[in-house]
CSV table of C-alpha atoms and ligand atoms in Angstrom, one decimal:
chain,number,residue,atom,x,y,z
D,59,UNK,CA,-180.7,136.0,28.0
D,60,UNK,CA,-180.6,139.8,27.7
D,61,UNK,CA,-183.9,141.5,28.5
D,62,UNK,CA,-185.8,143.2,25.7
D,63,UNK,CA,-185.5,147.0,26.0
D,64,UNK,CA,-188.1,149.3,24.7
D,65,UNK,CA,-187.1,152.7,23.3
D,66,UNK,CA,-189.1,155.9,23.0
D,67,UNK,CA,-188.9,156.8,19.3
D,68,UNK,CA,-189.3,160.5,20.0
D,69,UNK,CA,-186.4,160.8,22.4
D,70,UNK,CA,-184.3,157.6,22.1
D,71,UNK,CA,-184.7,157.1,25.9
D,72,UNK,CA,-185.3,153.6,27.3
D,73,UNK,CA,-188.9,153.3,28.4
D,74,UNK,CA,-188.4,150.0,30.2
D,75,UNK,CA,-187.6,146.3,29.6
D,76,UNK,CA,-189.1,142.9,29.8
D,77,UNK,CA,-187.5,139.4,30.1
D,78,UNK,CA,-187.3,137.6,26.8
D,79,UNK,CA,-189.1,134.2,26.7
D,80,UNK,CA,-186.6,131.4,26.2
D,81,UNK,CA,-187.4,129.4,23.0
D,82,UNK,CA,-187.1,126.2,25.0
D,83,UNK,CA,-189.9,127.4,27.4
D,84,UNK,CA,-192.4,127.8,24.6
D,85,UNK,CA,-193.6,124.2,24.3
D,86,UNK,CA,-194.2,124.1,28.1
D,87,UNK,CA,-196.2,127.4,27.9
D,88,UNK,CA,-198.4,125.9,25.2
D,89,UNK,CA,-199.0,122.8,27.5
D,90,UNK,CA,-200.0,125.1,30.4
D,91,UNK,CA,-202.3,127.0,28.1
D,92,UNK,CA,-203.9,123.7,26.9
D,93,UNK,CA,-204.3,122.5,30.5
D,94,UNK,CA,-206.2,125.7,31.4
D,95,UNK,CA,-208.6,125.6,28.4
D,96,UNK,CA,-211.2,123.0,29.5
D,97,UNK,CA,-212.1,124.9,32.7
D,98,UNK,CA,-212.2,128.2,30.9
D,99,UNK,CA,-214.5,126.7,28.3
D,100,UNK,CA,-216.7,125.2,31.0
D,101,UNK,CA,-217.6,128.7,32.3
D,102,UNK,CA,-219.8,129.0,29.3
D,103,UNK,CA,-220.2,132.1,27.2
D,104,UNK,CA,-221.9,134.1,30.0
D,105,UNK,CA,-219.3,133.2,32.6
D,106,UNK,CA,-216.5,134.1,30.3
D,107,UNK,CA,-218.2,137.3,29.1
D,108,UNK,CA,-218.8,138.4,32.7
D,109,UNK,CA,-215.1,138.0,33.6
D,110,UNK,CA,-213.9,139.7,30.4
D,111,UNK,CA,-216.3,142.6,30.9
D,112,UNK,CA,-215.1,143.1,34.5
D,113,UNK,CA,-211.5,142.9,33.5
D,114,UNK,CA,-211.9,145.3,30.6
D,115,UNK,CA,-213.4,148.0,32.8
D,116,UNK,CA,-209.9,148.8,34.1
D,117,UNK,CA,-209.0,150.1,30.6
D,118,UNK,CA,-211.3,153.0,31.3
D,119,UNK,CA,-210.0,153.8,34.8
D,120,UNK,CA,-206.3,153.4,33.8
D,121,UNK,CA,-206.6,154.9,30.3
D,122,UNK,CA,-204.3,157.9,31.1
D,123,UNK,CA,-201.4,155.7,32.3
D,124,UNK,CA,-201.8,153.1,29.6
D,125,UNK,CA,-202.2,155.8,26.9
D,126,UNK,CA,-199.0,157.4,28.1
D,127,UNK,CA,-197.2,154.1,27.8
D,128,UNK,CA,-198.4,153.6,24.3
D,129,UNK,CA,-197.2,157.1,23.3
D,130,UNK,CA,-193.8,156.6,25.0
D,131,UNK,CA,-193.3,153.2,23.3
D,132,UNK,CA,-194.3,154.0,19.8
D,133,UNK,CA,-194.8,157.8,19.5
D,134,UNK,CA,-198.4,158.5,18.6
D,135,UNK,CA,-200.0,161.6,20.1
D,136,UNK,CA,-201.1,161.2,23.7
D,137,UNK,CA,-204.8,161.8,23.0
D,138,UNK,CA,-204.7,158.9,20.5
D,139,UNK,CA,-202.9,156.6,23.0
D,140,UNK,CA,-205.4,157.4,25.7
D,141,UNK,CA,-208.2,156.9,23.1
D,142,UNK,CA,-206.8,153.5,22.2
D,143,UNK,CA,-206.6,152.4,25.8
D,144,UNK,CA,-210.1,153.7,26.6
D,145,UNK,CA,-211.7,152.0,23.6
D,146,UNK,CA,-210.7,148.6,25.1
D,147,UNK,CA,-213.1,149.0,28.0
D,148,UNK,CA,-216.2,148.9,25.7
D,149,UNK,CA,-216.5,145.1,25.2
D,150,UNK,CA,-220.2,144.5,25.9
D,151,UNK,CA,-221.5,144.9,22.3
D,152,UNK,CA,-218.8,142.7,20.9
D,153,UNK,CA,-219.3,140.0,23.5
D,154,UNK,CA,-223.0,140.0,22.8
D,155,UNK,CA,-222.3,139.7,19.1
D,156,UNK,CA,-219.9,136.8,19.7
D,157,UNK,CA,-222.5,135.1,21.9
D,158,UNK,CA,-225.0,135.4,19.0
D,159,UNK,CA,-222.5,134.3,16.3
D,160,UNK,CA,-221.5,131.2,18.3
D,161,UNK,CA,-224.9,130.1,19.6
D,162,UNK,CA,-225.9,126.6,18.3
D,163,UNK,CA,-228.3,126.6,15.3
D,164,UNK,CA,-230.8,123.9,14.4
D,165,UNK,CA,-231.8,122.6,11.0
D,166,UNK,CA,-234.7,120.2,10.2
D,167,UNK,CA,-235.5,119.0,6.7
D,168,UNK,CA,-238.2,116.5,7.7
D,169,UNK,CA,-235.7,113.5,7.6
D,170,UNK,CA,-232.8,114.8,9.7
D,171,UNK,CA,-232.6,117.1,12.7
D,172,UNK,CA,-229.2,118.7,13.0
D,173,UNK,CA,-227.5,121.0,15.4
D,174,UNK,CA,-224.5,123.1,14.4
D,175,UNK,CA,-222.2,123.9,17.3
D,176,UNK,CA,-219.3,126.3,17.3
D,177,UNK,CA,-216.8,124.8,19.7
D,178,UNK,CA,-213.5,126.4,20.7
D,179,UNK,CA,-210.4,125.3,18.8
D,180,UNK,CA,-208.2,125.0,21.9
D,181,UNK,CA,-205.0,127.1,22.1
D,182,UNK,CA,-204.7,130.2,19.9
D,183,UNK,CA,-201.6,132.2,19.3
D,184,UNK,CA,-202.0,135.9,18.7
D,185,UNK,CA,-198.9,137.6,17.1
D,186,UNK,CA,-199.3,141.4,17.0
D,187,UNK,CA,-197.7,144.5,15.6
D,188,UNK,CA,-196.7,147.8,17.2
D,189,UNK,CA,-198.8,150.4,15.5
D,190,UNK,CA,-201.9,149.9,17.8
D,191,UNK,CA,-200.0,148.0,20.5
D,192,UNK,CA,-203.1,147.4,22.7
D,193,UNK,CA,-205.9,147.5,20.2
D,194,UNK,CA,-204.4,144.9,17.9
D,195,UNK,CA,-203.9,142.4,20.7
D,196,UNK,CA,-207.5,143.1,21.8
D,197,UNK,CA,-208.9,142.4,18.3
D,198,UNK,CA,-207.7,138.8,18.5
D,199,UNK,CA,-207.5,138.1,22.2
D,200,UNK,CA,-211.1,139.1,23.0
D,201,UNK,CA,-212.9,137.0,20.4
D,202,UNK,CA,-210.5,134.0,20.9
D,203,UNK,CA,-211.1,134.0,24.7
D,204,UNK,CA,-214.8,134.7,24.4
D,205,UNK,CA,-215.1,131.6,22.2
D,206,UNK,CA,-213.7,129.4,24.9
D,207,UNK,CA,-210.1,129.2,23.7
D,208,UNK,CA,-207.0,130.0,25.8
D,209,UNK,CA,-204.5,132.4,24.2
D,210,UNK,CA,-200.8,133.0,24.0
D,211,UNK,CA,-200.0,136.6,23.0
D,212,UNK,CA,-196.8,137.6,21.5
D,213,UNK,CA,-196.6,141.4,21.3
D,214,UNK,CA,-194.3,143.2,18.9
D,215,UNK,CA,-190.7,143.5,20.1
D,216,UNK,CA,-191.2,147.3,19.5
D,217,UNK,CA,-193.9,147.6,22.1
D,218,UNK,CA,-193.4,144.8,24.6
D,219,UNK,CA,-194.5,146.9,27.6
D,220,UNK,CA,-197.8,147.9,26.0
D,221,UNK,CA,-198.5,144.3,25.1
D,222,UNK,CA,-197.6,143.2,28.6
D,223,UNK,CA,-199.7,145.9,30.2
D,224,UNK,CA,-202.7,144.9,28.1
D,225,UNK,CA,-202.4,141.2,29.2
D,226,UNK,CA,-201.7,142.2,32.8
D,227,UNK,CA,-205.0,144.2,33.0
D,228,UNK,CA,-207.0,141.2,31.8
D,229,UNK,CA,-205.0,138.8,34.0
D,230,UNK,CA,-206.1,140.6,37.1
D,231,UNK,CA,-209.5,138.9,36.6
D,232,UNK,CA,-208.8,135.9,34.4
D,233,UNK,CA,-208.0,132.4,35.7
D,234,UNK,CA,-204.4,131.4,35.7
D,235,UNK,CA,-202.9,130.5,32.3
D,236,UNK,CA,-205.9,131.5,30.2
D,237,UNK,CA,-203.9,134.3,28.7
D,238,UNK,CA,-200.1,134.0,28.7
D,239,UNK,CA,-197.6,136.4,27.0
D,240,UNK,CA,-194.5,135.3,25.2
D,241,UNK,CA,-192.0,138.2,24.8
D,242,UNK,CA,-189.4,138.4,22.0
D,243,UNK,CA,-189.0,139.0,18.3
D,244,UNK,CA,-189.1,136.9,15.1
D,245,UNK,CA,-187.6,133.8,16.8
D,246,UNK,CA,-190.2,133.6,19.5
D,247,UNK,CA,-192.9,134.2,16.9
D,248,UNK,CA,-191.6,131.4,14.7
D,249,UNK,CA,-191.3,129.0,17.6
D,250,UNK,CA,-194.9,129.8,18.7
D,251,UNK,CA,-196.1,129.2,15.1
D,252,UNK,CA,-194.3,125.8,15.0
D,253,UNK,CA,-195.5,124.8,18.5
D,254,UNK,CA,-198.7,122.8,19.3
D,255,UNK,CA,-201.2,125.7,18.9
D,256,UNK,CA,-204.5,125.2,17.0
D,257,UNK,CA,-204.8,128.7,15.4
D,258,UNK,CA,-202.5,131.5,14.6
D,259,UNK,CA,-204.0,135.0,14.4
D,260,UNK,CA,-201.5,137.5,13.0
D,261,UNK,CA,-201.5,141.2,12.1
D,262,UNK,CA,-198.3,142.5,10.5
D,263,UNK,CA,-196.3,142.6,7.3
D,264,UNK,CA,-197.2,140.7,4.1
D,265,UNK,CA,-193.8,139.0,4.1
D,266,UNK,CA,-194.2,137.7,7.7
D,267,UNK,CA,-197.8,136.6,6.8
D,268,UNK,CA,-196.5,134.5,4.0
D,269,UNK,CA,-193.9,132.9,6.3
D,270,UNK,CA,-196.6,132.1,8.8
D,271,UNK,CA,-198.9,130.6,6.2
D,272,UNK,CA,-196.1,128.4,5.0
D,273,UNK,CA,-195.0,127.3,8.5
D,274,UNK,CA,-198.6,126.6,9.5
D,275,UNK,CA,-199.3,124.4,6.5
D,276,UNK,CA,-197.4,121.4,7.8
D,277,UNK,CA,-199.9,120.8,10.6
D,278,UNK,CA,-202.8,122.5,8.6
D,279,UNK,CA,-203.2,124.9,11.5
D,280,UNK,CA,-205.9,127.5,11.2
D,281,UNK,CA,-204.6,130.9,10.3
D,282,UNK,CA,-206.1,134.4,10.3
D,283,UNK,CA,-203.9,137.1,8.7
D,284,UNK,CA,-204.3,140.8,8.5
D,285,UNK,CA,-201.5,142.2,6.4
D,286,UNK,CA,-200.6,145.5,4.8
D,287,UNK,CA,-202.3,147.7,2.4
D,288,UNK,CA,-201.6,150.2,-0.4
D,289,UNK,CA,-205.0,152.0,0.0
D,290,UNK,CA,-206.1,154.2,-2.9
D,291,UNK,CA,-208.3,157.3,-2.6
D,292,UNK,CA,-210.2,158.5,-5.7
D,293,UNK,CA,-211.5,162.0,-5.7
D,294,UNK,CA,-214.3,162.6,-8.3
D,295,UNK,CA,-215.1,165.9,-9.9
D,296,UNK,CA,-218.3,166.4,-7.9
D,297,UNK,CA,-216.6,165.8,-4.5
D,298,UNK,CA,-216.6,168.3,-1.7
D,299,UNK,CA,-212.9,169.1,-2.2
D,300,UNK,CA,-212.3,170.6,1.2
D,301,UNK,CA,-213.7,167.6,2.9
D,302,UNK,CA,-211.7,165.3,0.6
D,303,UNK,CA,-208.4,167.2,1.2
D,304,UNK,CA,-209.0,167.2,4.9
D,305,UNK,CA,-209.6,163.5,4.9
D,306,UNK,CA,-206.5,162.8,2.7
D,307,UNK,CA,-204.3,164.7,5.1
D,308,UNK,CA,-205.6,163.1,8.2
D,309,UNK,CA,-205.6,159.6,6.7
D,310,UNK,CA,-202.2,159.9,5.2
D,311,UNK,CA,-200.5,161.4,8.3
D,312,UNK,CA,-202.4,159.8,11.2
D,313,UNK,CA,-200.1,157.7,13.4
D,314,UNK,CA,-197.3,159.1,11.1
D,315,UNK,CA,-198.9,157.0,8.3
D,316,UNK,CA,-198.2,153.8,10.2
D,317,UNK,CA,-201.8,152.4,9.8
D,318,UNK,CA,-202.7,149.5,7.6
D,319,UNK,CA,-205.6,151.5,6.1
D,320,UNK,CA,-203.6,154.8,5.6
D,321,UNK,CA,-204.3,156.5,2.3
D,322,UNK,CA,-201.2,155.7,0.3
D,323,UNK,CA,-202.2,156.8,-3.2
D,324,UNK,CA,-204.6,159.6,-4.3
D,325,UNK,CA,-206.0,159.7,-7.8
D,326,UNK,CA,-207.5,163.1,-8.9
D,327,UNK,CA,-208.9,164.2,-12.2
D,328,UNK,CA,-206.7,166.8,-13.9
D,329,UNK,CA,-209.5,169.4,-13.9
D,330,UNK,CA,-209.8,169.6,-10.1
D,331,UNK,CA,-206.2,168.7,-9.3
D,332,UNK,CA,-204.8,172.2,-8.8
D,333,UNK,CA,-207.5,173.1,-6.3
D,334,UNK,CA,-207.4,169.7,-4.5
D,335,UNK,CA,-203.6,169.9,-4.2
D,336,UNK,CA,-203.7,173.4,-2.8
D,337,UNK,CA,-206.3,172.3,-0.2
D,338,UNK,CA,-204.2,169.3,0.7
D,339,UNK,CA,-201.1,171.4,1.2
D,340,UNK,CA,-203.1,173.8,3.4
D,341,UNK,CA,-204.4,170.9,5.5
D,342,UNK,CA,-200.9,169.5,5.8
D,343,UNK,CA,-199.7,172.8,7.3
D,344,UNK,CA,-201.8,172.1,10.4
D,345,UNK,CA,-200.2,168.7,11.0
D,346,UNK,CA,-197.9,169.7,13.9
D,347,UNK,CA,-195.2,167.2,14.4
D,348,UNK,CA,-193.3,166.3,17.5
D,349,UNK,CA,-193.1,164.1,20.6
D,350,UNK,CA,-196.5,162.7,21.1
D,351,UNK,CA,-196.5,163.7,24.8
D,352,UNK,CA,-196.3,167.4,23.8
D,353,UNK,CA,-199.5,169.5,23.6
D,354,UNK,CA,-200.9,170.0,20.2
D,355,UNK,CA,-198.9,167.4,18.4
D,356,UNK,CA,-200.8,165.6,15.6
D,357,UNK,CA,-198.0,163.6,14.0
D,358,UNK,CA,-195.3,161.6,15.9
D,359,UNK,CA,-192.1,159.9,14.9
D,360,UNK,CA,-191.5,156.8,12.9
D,361,UNK,CA,-191.4,153.8,15.2
D,362,UNK,CA,-187.7,153.1,14.6
D,363,UNK,CA,-184.8,153.9,12.3
D,364,UNK,CA,-185.4,151.0,10.0
D,365,UNK,CA,-189.0,152.1,9.2
D,366,UNK,CA,-187.7,155.7,8.8
D,367,UNK,CA,-185.0,154.7,6.3
D,368,UNK,CA,-187.5,152.5,4.4
D,369,UNK,CA,-189.8,155.6,3.9
D,370,UNK,CA,-187.0,158.0,3.1
D,371,UNK,CA,-185.6,155.6,0.5
D,372,UNK,CA,-189.0,155.5,-1.3
D,373,UNK,CA,-189.4,159.3,-1.0
D,374,UNK,CA,-186.0,160.1,-2.3
D,375,UNK,CA,-186.4,157.6,-5.2
D,376,UNK,CA,-189.8,159.1,-6.1
D,377,UNK,CA,-188.3,162.6,-6.2
D,378,UNK,CA,-185.3,161.6,-8.3
D,379,UNK,CA,-187.7,159.8,-10.7
D,380,UNK,CA,-189.7,163.0,-11.2
D,381,UNK,CA,-192.3,163.4,-8.4
D,382,UNK,CA,-192.7,167.0,-7.2
D,383,UNK,CA,-192.7,168.0,-3.5
D,384,UNK,CA,-195.7,170.2,-2.7
D,385,UNK,CA,-195.2,170.2,1.1
D,386,UNK,CA,-192.6,168.9,3.5
D,387,UNK,CA,-190.0,166.8,1.8
D,388,UNK,CA,-187.1,168.1,4.0
D,389,UNK,CA,-186.2,168.7,7.7
D,390,UNK,CA,-186.5,165.0,8.6
D,391,UNK,CA,-184.6,164.9,11.9
D,392,UNK,CA,-183.9,162.2,14.4
D,393,UNK,CA,-186.7,159.5,14.0
D,394,UNK,CA,-189.1,161.9,12.3
D,395,UNK,CA,-190.2,162.3,8.7
D,396,UNK,CA,-191.9,165.7,7.9
D,397,UNK,CA,-195.4,165.2,6.6
D,398,UNK,CA,-194.9,165.3,2.9
D,399,UNK,CA,-197.2,165.8,-0.1
D,400,UNK,CA,-196.0,164.6,-3.5
D,401,UNK,CA,-197.6,165.0,-6.9
D,402,UNK,CA,-196.7,163.5,-10.2
D,403,UNK,CA,-196.4,160.0,-8.7
D,404,UNK,CA,-196.3,157.4,-11.4
D,405,UNK,CA,-196.9,153.6,-11.4
D,406,UNK,CA,-193.2,152.8,-11.9
D,407,UNK,CA,-192.2,154.4,-8.6
D,408,UNK,CA,-191.7,152.1,-5.6
D,409,UNK,CA,-193.7,154.6,-3.5
D,410,UNK,CA,-196.7,153.7,-5.7
D,411,UNK,CA,-196.4,150.0,-5.5
D,412,UNK,CA,-194.8,148.9,-2.2
D,413,UNK,CA,-196.4,149.7,1.2
D,414,UNK,CA,-194.9,153.0,2.6
D,415,UNK,CA,-196.2,153.1,6.1
D,416,UNK,CA,-195.1,156.7,6.6
D,417,UNK,CA,-196.4,160.3,6.4
D,418,UNK,CA,-196.4,160.8,2.7
D,419,UNK,CA,-199.5,161.7,0.6
D,420,UNK,CA,-198.9,160.7,-3.0
D,421,UNK,CA,-201.1,162.4,-5.7
D,422,UNK,CA,-201.4,161.1,-9.2
D,423,UNK,CA,-203.4,163.2,-11.7
D,424,UNK,CA,-205.6,161.2,-14.1
D,425,UNK,CA,-207.5,162.0,-17.3
D,426,UNK,CA,-210.6,160.0,-16.6
D,427,UNK,CA,-212.5,158.1,-13.9
D,428,UNK,CA,-211.7,154.8,-15.6
D,429,UNK,CA,-208.0,155.6,-15.4
D,430,UNK,CA,-208.4,156.3,-11.7
D,431,UNK,CA,-210.2,152.9,-11.2
D,432,UNK,CA,-207.6,151.0,-13.2
D,433,UNK,CA,-204.7,152.6,-11.4
D,434,UNK,CA,-206.3,152.2,-8.0
D,435,UNK,CA,-206.7,148.5,-8.6
D,436,UNK,CA,-203.2,148.0,-10.0
D,437,UNK,CA,-201.8,146.5,-6.8
D,438,UNK,CA,-201.4,143.1,-5.1
D,439,UNK,CA,-202.9,144.6,-2.0
D,440,UNK,CA,-206.6,145.1,-1.3
D,441,UNK,CA,-207.3,146.2,2.3
D,442,UNK,CA,-209.2,149.5,2.1
D,443,UNK,CA,-210.1,152.1,-0.6
D,444,UNK,CA,-211.9,155.4,-0.4
D,445,UNK,CA,-214.0,157.4,-3.0
D,446,UNK,CA,-215.0,161.0,-2.5
D,447,UNK,CA,-217.7,162.2,-4.8
D,448,UNK,CA,-221.3,163.4,-5.0
D,449,UNK,CA,-223.8,161.4,-3.0
D,450,UNK,CA,-225.3,159.3,-5.7
D,451,UNK,CA,-225.1,156.4,-8.1
D,452,UNK,CA,-221.9,157.5,-9.9
D,453,UNK,CA,-219.8,157.5,-6.7
D,454,UNK,CA,-221.3,154.1,-5.6
D,455,UNK,CA,-220.6,152.8,-9.1
D,456,UNK,CA,-216.9,153.7,-8.8
D,457,UNK,CA,-216.7,152.3,-5.3
D,458,UNK,CA,-218.2,148.9,-6.5
D,459,UNK,CA,-215.4,148.6,-9.1
D,460,UNK,CA,-212.6,148.8,-6.5
D,461,UNK,CA,-211.0,145.5,-5.6
D,462,UNK,CA,-210.4,146.2,-1.9
D,463,UNK,CA,-212.1,144.4,1.0
D,464,UNK,CA,-213.5,147.6,2.6
D,465,UNK,CA,-214.5,150.7,0.7
D,466,UNK,CA,-215.5,154.0,2.2
D,467,UNK,CA,-217.6,156.5,0.4
D,468,UNK,CA,-217.0,160.1,1.6
D,469,UNK,CA,-215.6,158.6,4.8
D,470,UNK,CA,-213.0,156.2,6.1
D,471,UNK,CA,-213.3,152.5,5.5
D,472,UNK,CA,-214.5,151.2,8.9
D,473,UNK,CA,-218.0,149.8,8.5
D,474,UNK,CA,-221.1,149.8,10.8
D,475,UNK,CA,-221.0,147.6,13.9
D,476,UNK,CA,-221.3,144.0,13.0
D,477,UNK,CA,-219.5,144.2,9.6
D,478,UNK,CA,-216.2,142.5,9.1
D,479,UNK,CA,-212.7,144.0,8.8
D,480,UNK,CA,-211.5,142.2,5.7
D,481,UNK,CA,-208.7,142.4,3.3
D,482,UNK,CA,-208.9,141.3,-0.3
D,483,UNK,CA,-206.0,139.7,-2.3
D,484,UNK,CA,-202.6,139.8,-0.5
D,485,UNK,CA,-203.9,142.1,2.3
D,486,UNK,CA,-205.4,139.3,4.3
D,487,UNK,CA,-206.7,135.9,4.9
D,488,UNK,CA,-209.9,135.7,6.9
D,489,UNK,CA,-211.7,138.3,8.8
D,490,UNK,CA,-211.7,140.4,12.0
D,491,UNK,CA,-214.9,141.1,13.9
D,492,UNK,CA,-218.4,140.2,12.6
D,493,UNK,CA,-220.1,136.8,12.6
D,494,UNK,CA,-217.6,135.5,10.0
D,495,UNK,CA,-214.7,136.7,12.1
D,496,UNK,CA,-215.9,135.3,15.4
D,497,UNK,CA,-216.5,131.9,14.0
D,498,UNK,CA,-212.9,131.5,12.8
D,499,UNK,CA,-211.9,131.0,16.4
D,500,UNK,CA,-214.1,127.9,16.5
D,501,UNK,CA,-214.5,124.4,15.1
D,502,UNK,CA,-217.9,123.9,13.6
D,503,UNK,CA,-219.4,120.6,14.5
D,504,UNK,CA,-222.7,119.2,13.1
D,505,UNK,CA,-224.8,116.7,15.2
D,506,UNK,CA,-227.5,114.9,13.3
D,507,UNK,CA,-230.4,112.6,14.5
D,508,UNK,CA,-233.2,111.0,12.5
D,509,UNK,CA,-236.5,112.9,12.9
N,176,LIG,P1,-193.1,144.9,11.3
N,176,LIG,O1,-191.9,144.7,10.4
N,176,LIG,O2,-194.0,146.0,10.9
N,176,LIG,O3,-192.7,144.9,12.8
N,176,LIG,P2,-193.6,142.1,11.2
N,176,LIG,O4,-194.6,141.4,10.3
N,176,LIG,O5,-192.2,141.9,11.0
N,176,LIG,O6,-194.0,143.6,11.1
N,176,LIG,O7,-193.9,141.8,12.8
N,176,LIG,C1,-195.2,141.6,13.3
N,176,LIG,C2,-195.2,140.6,14.4
N,176,LIG,O8,-194.7,139.3,13.9
N,176,LIG,C3,-194.2,140.9,15.5
N,176,LIG,O9,-194.7,140.5,16.8
N,176,LIG,C4,-193.0,140.1,15.2
N,176,LIG,O10,-192.1,139.8,16.2
N,176,LIG,C5,-193.6,138.8,14.6
N,176,LIG,N1,-192.8,138.0,13.6
N,176,LIG,C6,-191.9,138.5,12.8
N,176,LIG,N2,-191.4,137.5,12.0
N,176,LIG,C7,-192.1,136.4,12.4
N,176,LIG,C8,-192.2,135.0,11.9
N,176,LIG,N3,-191.4,134.6,10.9
N,176,LIG,N4,-193.1,134.1,12.5
N,176,LIG,C9,-193.9,134.6,13.4
N,176,LIG,N5,-193.9,135.8,13.9
N,176,LIG,C10,-193.0,136.7,13.4
C-alpha cells in the first residue's frame, strides 16, 4: 500500500509520510489492545496517572520541535503550534479530576447499602481531526487511558505525523499496546468503528458524526461526538465596542477560522453597527497572513485545497447575493484566503447557515435584541455562542436565551476548570472534560447489599 504523505499547506512541500494501516490488520490491532487492557487497568488510577504524568512531561521539553511539526503539517502560526504542544504537558489537574470523578460512591437508605463503581469500558477508539492535531487526540486519549481503557487512535489523514508524534511521546512510557495508532483516512476510520471496540470518541464534521452514530448503532457501542458549530456573537448597545471588535477579529481568524468554536456570525444593532464595523476592519488589518513559520504571522493557510474551495464558494455566493466586502475579499493565493469581513449577510445565504471553517467574519445588522437572539438561534448547530454587553442582568438575560452548549459573556466560550465542553443540538453528543465527560469512558456498576 502507498504510504500516506503529509503536505505543508503553506508551501505544498511534503513534510513526511507514514505507512497506512491495512484494513485487514485492524481486527488484530483491536485484539492486541484488548489483551493489554486488564494489566493496564490493574495499575489502578494512581499507577496509571503516574505513568501518564511522566510521559506528558516530554511535551514541555520537546514543545519547540512538536510545535514546528504541527505548523508544517496544518499551517497555524508557530507560537500557536508550540503552545498546543506545551499545553499537553499539564495533565496533573485533569488526572486528579478524573480520579475524583471515577472514585466509587456509596449510598445507604437504611435498607440497602450500595456502591457505585465506574469501571473501564475496555477498548476505546479515538478518531480525530487536523485543526488541533495533538490537542484533540489528547482530549480523548488522556481521559480514556486514565479511566483504565486501552486506546486506538486514528489521527486525521491531513496530520498523520502530528498524531503519530503525540502517540510516540506517550508510548515512551506506556506499556506495550496500551495506545496504538491506526493511520489512514475514511476507510480506516470506518473499519475501526465497525470493529470490536467498546466506545468511539470522535471530533470532526457533522456528516461524519452522523455516519459514526449510524454505524455504531448495530452493536449499541458507546459514542462521544464533538461536531461542528456555527457560533453566533451578539454585540449589545452597551458593549465595549473596541473589545468586542478585537474579540470578533481574533475569534473569526484564529487558526484561519478552522476552529469549531470560531465566531461565524455576528449580530449587531443598527445604531452601533457603523462604529463596530469600522473597529472590526481596523482589527482585521493587523491579522498578518502567511506561512506559520514566518515571524509575526497571525493567520496561516487553509489546511487543503478542498477546504479552501468550500470557503471561497460560500464567500463568492454571499457577495453575489448582496453581502458587502468591508475588508479582504480578494488576493486569495495558493492555499490562502485573505481574512475577510462581510456585512449585509442574510439568513438565506449559505455562509449564514452552513459551517464555513474559514477566515471570514460575517456581520448582520439587526433592529432589536430579540431579532439578534432569534437569528442567533436559527441554526441546527449549537456549540458555542458569545454575547458582548454591559456587565449586568441584561447581558446575562440575552446569554441565557441562546441555545448553544457553551456561552461566553464578554469573553470566549471556554469555561472554568471542571466545566464540560458541550455542544447542543447537532453540534455534539456527550461531553468532553468535567465529571460528566470523564464518566463517559466508563461503565457504571452498582453493587448492593442488605444493611
Ligand atoms: P474533515 O472533513 O474536517 O477532515 P472529517 O469528519 O471528514 O473532517 O474527519 C475527521 C476524522 O474522521 C478523520 O480522522 C477522518 O479520517 C475520519 N473519518 C472520515 N470519515 C469517517 C467515517 N465514515 N467513519 C469513521 N471515521 C471517519
